[in-house]
Coordinates of C-alpha atoms and ligand atoms in Angstrom, one line a residue:
X1 CA -21.2 111.4 -0.6
X2 CA -21.2 107.7 0.0
X3 CA -19.4 106.6 3.1
X4 CA -18.9 102.9 3.3
X5 CA -19.1 100.9 6.7
X6 CA -15.2 100.2 6.0
X7 CA -12.3 100.9 3.7
X8 CA -9.3 98.8 4.1
X9 CA -6.1 100.8 4.8
X10 CA -4.0 99.1 2.1
X11 CA -1.0 101.0 0.5
X12 CA 1.7 100.5 -2.0
X13 CA 3.9 98.8 0.8
X14 CA 1.5 96.1 1.2
X15 CA 1.2 95.6 -2.6
X16 CA 5.1 95.6 -3.2
X17 CA 5.5 93.2 -0.3
X18 CA 3.1 90.8 -1.9
X19 CA 4.8 91.2 -5.3
X20 CA 8.3 90.3 -3.6
X21 CA 6.9 87.0 -2.2
X22 CA 5.2 86.3 -5.6
X23 CA 8.6 86.5 -7.3
X24 CA 10.5 84.9 -4.5
X25 CA 9.7 81.1 -5.4
X26 CA 8.1 80.5 -1.9
X27 CA 4.5 81.1 -1.6
X28 CA 3.2 79.2 1.3
X29 CA 4.2 79.2 5.0
X30 CA 7.8 80.1 5.1
X31 CA 10.3 82.8 5.8
X32 CA 7.8 85.7 5.8
X33 CA 5.3 83.9 8.1
X34 CA 8.5 83.3 10.4
X35 CA 9.2 87.0 10.3
X36 CA 5.7 88.0 10.7
X37 CA 5.2 85.7 13.8
X38 CA 8.7 87.0 15.4
X39 CA 7.5 90.6 14.9
X40 CA 4.2 90.0 16.2
X41 CA 5.6 88.4 19.5
X42 CA 8.2 91.4 19.7
X43 CA 5.2 94.1 19.2
X44 CA 3.5 92.6 22.1
X45 CA 6.6 93.2 24.1
X46 CA 8.2 89.6 23.9
X47 CA 7.7 86.9 26.4
X48 CA 5.0 85.2 24.1
X49 CA 5.1 82.9 21.1
X50 CA 3.0 83.6 18.1
X51 CA 1.6 80.8 15.8
X52 CA 0.4 82.3 12.5
X53 CA -2.9 80.7 11.1
X54 CA -5.4 81.3 8.0
X55 CA -8.0 82.9 10.4
X56 CA -8.8 83.6 14.1
X57 CA -11.3 80.9 14.0
X58 CA -8.5 78.4 13.3
X59 CA -6.5 79.8 16.0
X60 CA -9.4 79.6 18.5
X61 CA -9.8 75.9 17.4
X62 CA -6.1 75.1 17.7
X63 CA -6.0 76.7 21.1
X64 CA -8.8 74.7 22.5
X65 CA -7.6 71.5 21.0
X66 CA -4.2 72.0 22.5
X67 CA -5.9 72.4 25.8
X68 CA -7.6 69.0 25.4
X69 CA -11.0 70.3 25.3
X70 CA -13.3 67.4 24.0
X71 CA -16.5 65.5 24.4
X72 CA -17.9 65.7 27.9
X73 CA -16.5 69.3 28.4
X74 CA -18.2 72.6 28.4
X75 CA -16.9 76.1 27.6
X76 CA -18.2 79.4 28.7
X77 CA -18.6 82.0 25.8
X78 CA -20.5 85.3 26.0
X79 CA -23.7 85.5 24.0
X80 CA -22.7 89.0 22.4
X81 CA -20.1 87.7 20.1
X82 CA -19.3 86.4 16.6
X83 CA -20.4 82.8 16.1
X84 CA -16.7 81.8 15.5
X85 CA -15.9 82.0 19.3
X86 CA -18.6 79.3 20.1
X87 CA -18.5 77.1 16.9
X88 CA -15.0 76.2 17.8
X89 CA -16.1 74.5 20.9
X90 CA -18.6 72.4 19.0
X91 CA -15.8 71.3 16.3
X92 CA -14.3 69.4 19.4
X93 CA -17.5 68.0 20.5
X94 CA -17.7 69.9 23.6
X95 CA -20.7 71.9 24.6
X96 CA -21.1 75.7 24.8
X97 CA -22.3 77.6 27.8
X98 CA -23.5 81.0 26.9
X99 CA -23.4 83.7 29.5
X100 CA -24.6 87.4 29.5
X101 CA -22.3 90.5 29.3
X102 CA -22.0 93.6 31.6
X103 CA -24.5 96.4 30.6
X104 CA -21.8 99.3 30.3
X105 CA -18.8 97.4 28.6
X106 CA -20.6 94.5 26.8
X107 CA -17.9 92.4 28.2
X108 CA -18.5 89.1 30.0
X109 CA -20.3 89.3 33.2
X110 CA -18.4 87.0 35.7
X111 CA -21.5 87.2 38.1
X112 CA -23.6 85.7 35.4
X113 CA -20.8 83.0 34.6
X114 CA -20.7 81.9 38.1
X115 CA -24.4 81.2 38.0
X116 CA -24.2 79.2 34.8
X117 CA -21.1 77.2 35.9
X118 CA -21.3 73.4 35.8
X119 CA -18.9 70.7 36.7
X120 CA -18.2 70.1 33.0
X121 CA -16.9 73.7 32.4
X122 CA -13.2 73.5 31.5
X123 CA -12.7 76.8 29.8
X124 CA -13.8 80.3 29.6
X125 CA -13.4 82.5 26.4
X126 CA -13.7 86.1 27.2
X127 CA -14.0 88.5 24.1
X128 CA -12.3 91.9 24.2
X129 CA -15.7 93.3 22.6
X130 CA -15.3 96.2 20.0
X131 CA -11.6 96.4 21.2
X132 CA -12.2 97.2 24.9
X133 CA -9.8 95.0 26.7
X134 CA -11.5 93.0 29.4
X135 CA -10.4 93.1 33.0
X136 CA -8.2 90.0 32.8
X137 CA -7.0 90.2 36.5
X138 CA -10.5 89.4 37.6
X139 CA -11.1 86.9 34.8
X140 CA -8.0 85.0 35.6
X141 CA -9.0 85.0 39.5
X142 CA -12.3 83.7 38.5
X143 CA -10.7 81.0 36.1
X144 CA -8.3 79.8 38.9
X145 CA -11.1 79.5 41.5
X146 CA -12.9 77.4 39.3
X147 CA -10.1 75.5 37.5
X148 CA -10.9 77.0 34.1
X149 CA -8.4 77.2 31.1
X150 CA -8.7 80.9 29.5
X151 CA -8.6 81.4 25.8
X152 CA -9.1 85.0 25.0
X153 CA -10.8 86.1 21.8
X154 CA -8.8 89.2 20.8
X155 CA -10.1 89.4 17.3
X156 CA -11.0 93.2 17.9
X157 CA -8.2 94.0 20.1
X158 CA -5.0 94.8 18.3
X159 CA -3.5 96.9 19.8
X160 CA -5.1 97.4 23.3
X161 CA -3.8 97.3 26.7
X162 CA -5.2 97.2 30.3
X163 CA -3.5 97.9 33.6
X164 CA -0.4 98.4 31.7
X165 CA -0.3 95.1 30.0
X166 CA -0.8 94.5 26.2
X167 CA -3.7 92.2 25.2
X168 CA -1.8 89.1 24.1
X169 CA 0.7 89.1 27.3
X170 CA -1.9 88.1 30.1
X171 CA -1.3 84.9 32.0
X172 CA -4.2 83.2 30.0
X173 CA -3.7 80.0 28.1
X174 CA -3.9 81.6 24.6
X175 CA -5.0 84.7 23.1
X176 CA -6.2 84.9 19.4
X177 CA -5.9 87.9 17.1
X178 CA -7.8 88.1 13.6
X179 CA -6.7 89.7 10.5
X180 CA -9.8 89.4 8.6
X181 CA -10.4 92.1 5.9
X182 CA -12.0 94.5 8.3
X183 CA -10.2 93.9 11.4
X184 CA -7.7 96.4 13.0
X185 CA -5.0 95.0 10.8
X186 CA -5.5 92.6 7.9
X187 CA -3.8 89.9 5.9
X188 CA -7.1 89.3 3.8
X189 CA -7.8 86.2 5.9
X190 CA -5.5 85.4 8.7
X191 CA -5.1 85.0 12.5
X192 CA -2.3 84.6 15.3
X193 CA -2.4 82.6 18.2
X194 CA -0.3 83.8 21.0
X195 CA 0.7 82.0 24.1
X196 CA 3.3 81.9 26.7
X197 CA 3.1 78.2 26.9
X198 CA 5.8 76.4 24.7
X199 CA 3.7 73.2 24.7
X200 CA 0.6 75.1 23.5
X201 CA 2.7 76.8 20.8
X202 CA 4.3 73.4 19.6
X203 CA 0.9 71.7 19.5
X204 CA -0.6 74.5 17.5
X205 CA 2.2 74.5 15.0
X206 CA 1.8 70.8 14.4
X207 CA -1.8 70.9 14.2
X208 CA -1.9 73.9 11.8
X209 CA -0.2 71.6 9.2
X210 CA -1.9 68.0 9.3
X211 CA -0.2 67.0 12.4
X212 CA 3.0 66.8 10.5
X213 CA 6.0 66.8 12.9
X214 CA 8.3 69.4 10.6
X215 CA 7.0 72.3 8.6
X216 CA 7.3 72.4 4.7
X217 CA 9.6 75.2 4.6
X218 CA 12.0 73.2 7.0
X219 CA 11.8 70.2 4.8
X220 CA 12.5 72.2 1.7
X221 CA 15.4 74.0 3.3
X222 CA 17.3 70.8 4.4
X223 CA 18.8 69.2 1.3
X224 CA 18.6 65.3 1.3
X225 CA 15.7 65.1 4.1
X226 CA 12.7 66.7 2.1
X227 CA 10.6 63.6 2.0
X228 CA 11.0 62.6 5.5
X229 CA 8.4 63.5 8.0
X230 CA 6.0 61.8 10.3
X231 CA 2.5 62.2 11.1
X232 CA 1.7 62.6 15.0
X233 CA -2.1 63.4 14.9
X234 CA -5.0 64.1 12.6
X235 CA -4.2 67.8 12.1
X236 CA -5.9 70.5 10.2
X237 CA -4.9 72.8 7.1
X238 CA -4.7 76.2 9.1
X239 CA -1.2 77.6 8.2
X240 CA -0.8 81.1 7.0
X241 CA 0.7 81.7 3.4
X242 CA 3.9 84.0 3.1
X243 CA 1.7 86.2 0.7
X244 CA -0.6 86.9 3.6
X245 CA 2.3 87.2 6.1
X246 CA 3.7 89.8 3.9
X247 CA 0.9 91.9 4.1
X248 CA 0.9 91.3 8.0
X249 CA 4.3 92.4 8.4
X250 CA 3.6 95.7 6.7
X251 CA 0.2 96.1 8.5
X252 CA 1.7 95.5 11.8
X253 CA 4.2 98.2 11.3
X254 CA 1.3 100.6 10.9
X255 CA -0.7 99.2 13.8
X256 CA -0.1 102.0 16.3
X257 CA -0.7 104.7 13.7
X258 CA -4.0 103.0 12.7
X259 CA -4.9 102.8 16.5
X260 CA -4.1 106.3 16.9
X261 CA -6.4 107.2 13.9
X262 CA -9.2 105.1 15.1
X263 CA -8.9 106.7 18.7
X264 CA -9.2 110.2 17.2
X265 CA -12.1 109.0 15.1
X266 CA -13.8 107.8 18.2
X267 CA -13.0 110.8 20.2
X268 CA -14.6 112.9 17.4
X269 CA -17.7 110.8 17.4
X270 CA -18.0 111.2 21.1
X271 CA -17.6 114.9 21.1
X272 CA -20.4 115.4 18.5
X273 CA -22.8 112.8 19.6
X274 CA -23.0 113.7 23.2
X275 CA -26.3 115.3 24.6
X276 CA -28.1 113.1 22.2
X277 CA -30.6 110.3 23.2
X278 CA -27.7 107.9 22.4
X279 CA -25.4 105.7 24.6
X280 CA -22.0 106.1 23.3
X281 CA -19.1 103.5 24.0
X282 CA -16.7 104.3 26.8
X283 CA -13.1 104.8 26.4
X284 CA -10.9 102.2 28.1
X285 CA -10.2 103.0 32.0
X286 CA -7.1 104.7 33.1
X287 CA -3.9 102.8 32.4
X288 CA -5.6 101.0 29.6
X289 CA -6.2 101.7 25.8
X290 CA -9.1 100.7 23.4
X291 CA -8.5 99.2 20.1
X292 CA -11.6 100.9 18.6
X293 CA -12.3 98.1 16.3
X294 CA -16.0 99.1 16.4
X295 CA -17.8 102.3 17.3
X296 CA -21.2 100.8 18.4
X297 CA -23.8 103.3 19.8
X298 CA -27.2 102.8 21.3
X299 CA -30.4 104.4 20.6
X300 CA -31.9 105.1 24.0
X301 CA -35.6 104.1 24.5
X302 CA -36.4 107.7 25.1
X303 CA -35.3 108.6 21.4
X304 CA -38.1 109.2 19.1
X305 CA -36.9 106.8 16.5
X306 CA -35.7 103.2 16.9
X307 CA -32.5 101.9 16.0
X308 CA -33.8 100.3 12.7
X309 CA -35.1 103.6 11.6
X310 CA -31.8 105.2 12.4
X311 CA -30.2 102.6 10.2
X312 CA -32.7 103.3 7.4
X313 CA -31.9 107.1 7.8
X314 CA -28.2 106.5 7.4
X315 CA -28.6 104.2 4.6
X316 CA -30.8 106.7 2.8
X317 CA -27.9 109.1 3.0
X318 CA -25.5 106.6 1.8
X319 CA -23.9 105.7 4.9
X320 CA -22.9 102.2 5.7
X321 CA -23.6 100.7 9.2
X322 CA -23.7 97.3 10.8
X323 CA -25.1 95.6 13.9
X324 CA -22.7 93.9 16.3
X325 CA -24.1 91.4 17.1
X326 CA -27.4 89.3 17.2
X327 CA -26.6 87.6 20.2
X328 CA -25.9 83.8 19.7
X329 CA -28.9 82.8 21.8
X330 CA -31.0 84.3 19.1
X331 CA -29.4 82.5 16.2
X332 CA -31.1 79.3 14.8
X333 CA -28.4 76.9 15.4
X334 CA -27.5 78.1 19.0
X335 CA -31.1 78.7 19.9
X336 CA -32.1 75.2 19.0
X337 CA -29.1 73.5 20.7
X338 CA -29.2 75.3 23.9
X339 CA -32.8 76.5 24.5
X340 CA -33.3 79.3 26.9
X341 CA -36.3 81.1 28.4
X342 CA -37.1 84.5 27.1
X343 CA -35.4 86.9 29.3
X344 CA -32.3 84.6 30.1
X345 CA -29.9 87.1 28.6
X346 CA -31.5 90.5 29.4
X347 CA -28.4 92.6 29.0
X348 CA -27.3 91.1 25.5
X349 CA -31.1 91.3 24.5
X350 CA -31.5 94.9 25.4
X351 CA -28.2 96.0 23.8
X352 CA -29.1 94.0 20.6
X353 CA -32.2 95.9 20.2
X354 CA -30.8 99.2 20.5
X355 CA -27.3 99.0 19.0
X356 CA -25.8 100.0 15.5
X357 CA -22.3 100.3 14.6
X358 CA -20.9 103.2 12.7
X359 CA -18.2 103.5 10.2
X360 CA -14.8 103.7 11.8
X361 CA -11.5 102.9 10.0
X362 CA -8.2 104.6 9.9
X363 CA -8.8 106.5 6.8
X364 CA -12.0 107.9 7.8
X365 CA -12.1 111.7 7.1
X366 CA -13.2 114.4 9.8
X367 CA -15.8 115.6 7.1
X368 CA -17.3 112.0 6.9
X369 CA -17.7 111.6 10.8
X370 CA -19.4 115.2 10.7
X371 CA -21.6 114.1 7.9
X372 CA -22.6 110.9 9.6
X373 CA -23.1 112.7 13.0
X374 CA -25.4 115.4 11.2
X375 CA -27.7 112.7 9.7
X376 CA -28.0 111.1 13.2
X377 CA -28.7 114.4 14.8
X378 CA -31.1 115.4 12.2
X379 CA -32.8 112.0 12.5
X380 CA -33.1 111.9 16.3
X381 CA -34.8 115.4 16.0
X382 CA -37.5 114.0 13.7
Ligands
LIG401 C1 -13.8 88.3 13.1 C2 -14.2 87.6 14.4 C3 -13.5 86.2 14.8 C4 -13.2 85.4 13.5 O1 -12.2 85.9 12.9 P1 -11.5 85.2 11.5 O2 -10.2 85.6 11.4 O3 -12.6 85.8 10.4 O4 -11.6 83.7 11.6 C5 -13.9 85.7 15.9 N1 -14.3 86.3 17.0 C6 -14.8 87.6 16.8 C7 -15.3 88.4 18.0 C8 -14.5 88.2 15.6 O5 -15.1 89.5 15.5

């Protein structure tokens, strides 16, 4: 039985919701996007504004733009992340300061950040890696101590909470979620910028549609004024379509059930894979919850096989897997722009060499998890 790395959980409700928009006469940013934004803020418990965009990358870019990050500035980013977290810093002409991660959680290591701080550092971008929420109390204390803005990359972390608060409602400047096809909820492509700052929300809304001071639906709705708008800045084309938002509204209504299914799958993996030469991901600490976007395991150095051999064995059995991530300091562009000595990121290096990510999605069957675990057990006993 072939087991893919991911199967998107799309049902008839999403298909009907899209059909309804297609028949409605309004396809781009409009009433569905507004509804998705309202429901997203409510889902997080209120007290925040949500700005829907066509990708998390766009949301991260808009957040840093709204904070005024630009040439001469630097932003701290963990090296163990997807390139989007860092590339948006370069869009604005600012520099990236890569930092190492914690060996147990793979979350940004603040002690390492402290060592790498420069006078140019203006912001820090914690990543809730795999869906494990960062200790935002400590990150915000650190940021306050050094005068840094905080933009959370929550592409993996819907829904997750830490110390009783949902990711998205911490006192950072902005928090960005992704609705890419394989994220915890999807709109095909899409993202949400969440902030408690009306000024950041307003700037992001303007800049997501060319720097126009009014949105298209607003102009369309008000008879007699549709031609009249002004441009306040050279903005971007980052708005979400109502077609995507319609999928998002339905997916959001299932987000808690999806999380419960992911949680159950993660617990089944953990039960079946303990007592093997593997390091398994940790559950979230008490008072917190993990979004379980990813289930990365590490092949211990004591094991008889390597990570690559285990990936091969899974492949041969028709089981998809992936690696999250080759650290940025080992990618051509980042390596050449920010050369570092070998061993500058020992934790991320070790992690990368040992890690692989197993299939984890809401519809995965117990029998599929068992089959994957059996292949792993057999391979480790080689
Ligand atoms: C997926 C992802 C992004 C980018 O999300 P898009 O919606 O595809 O732009 C950013 N950061 C991390 C950590 C991601 O995994």
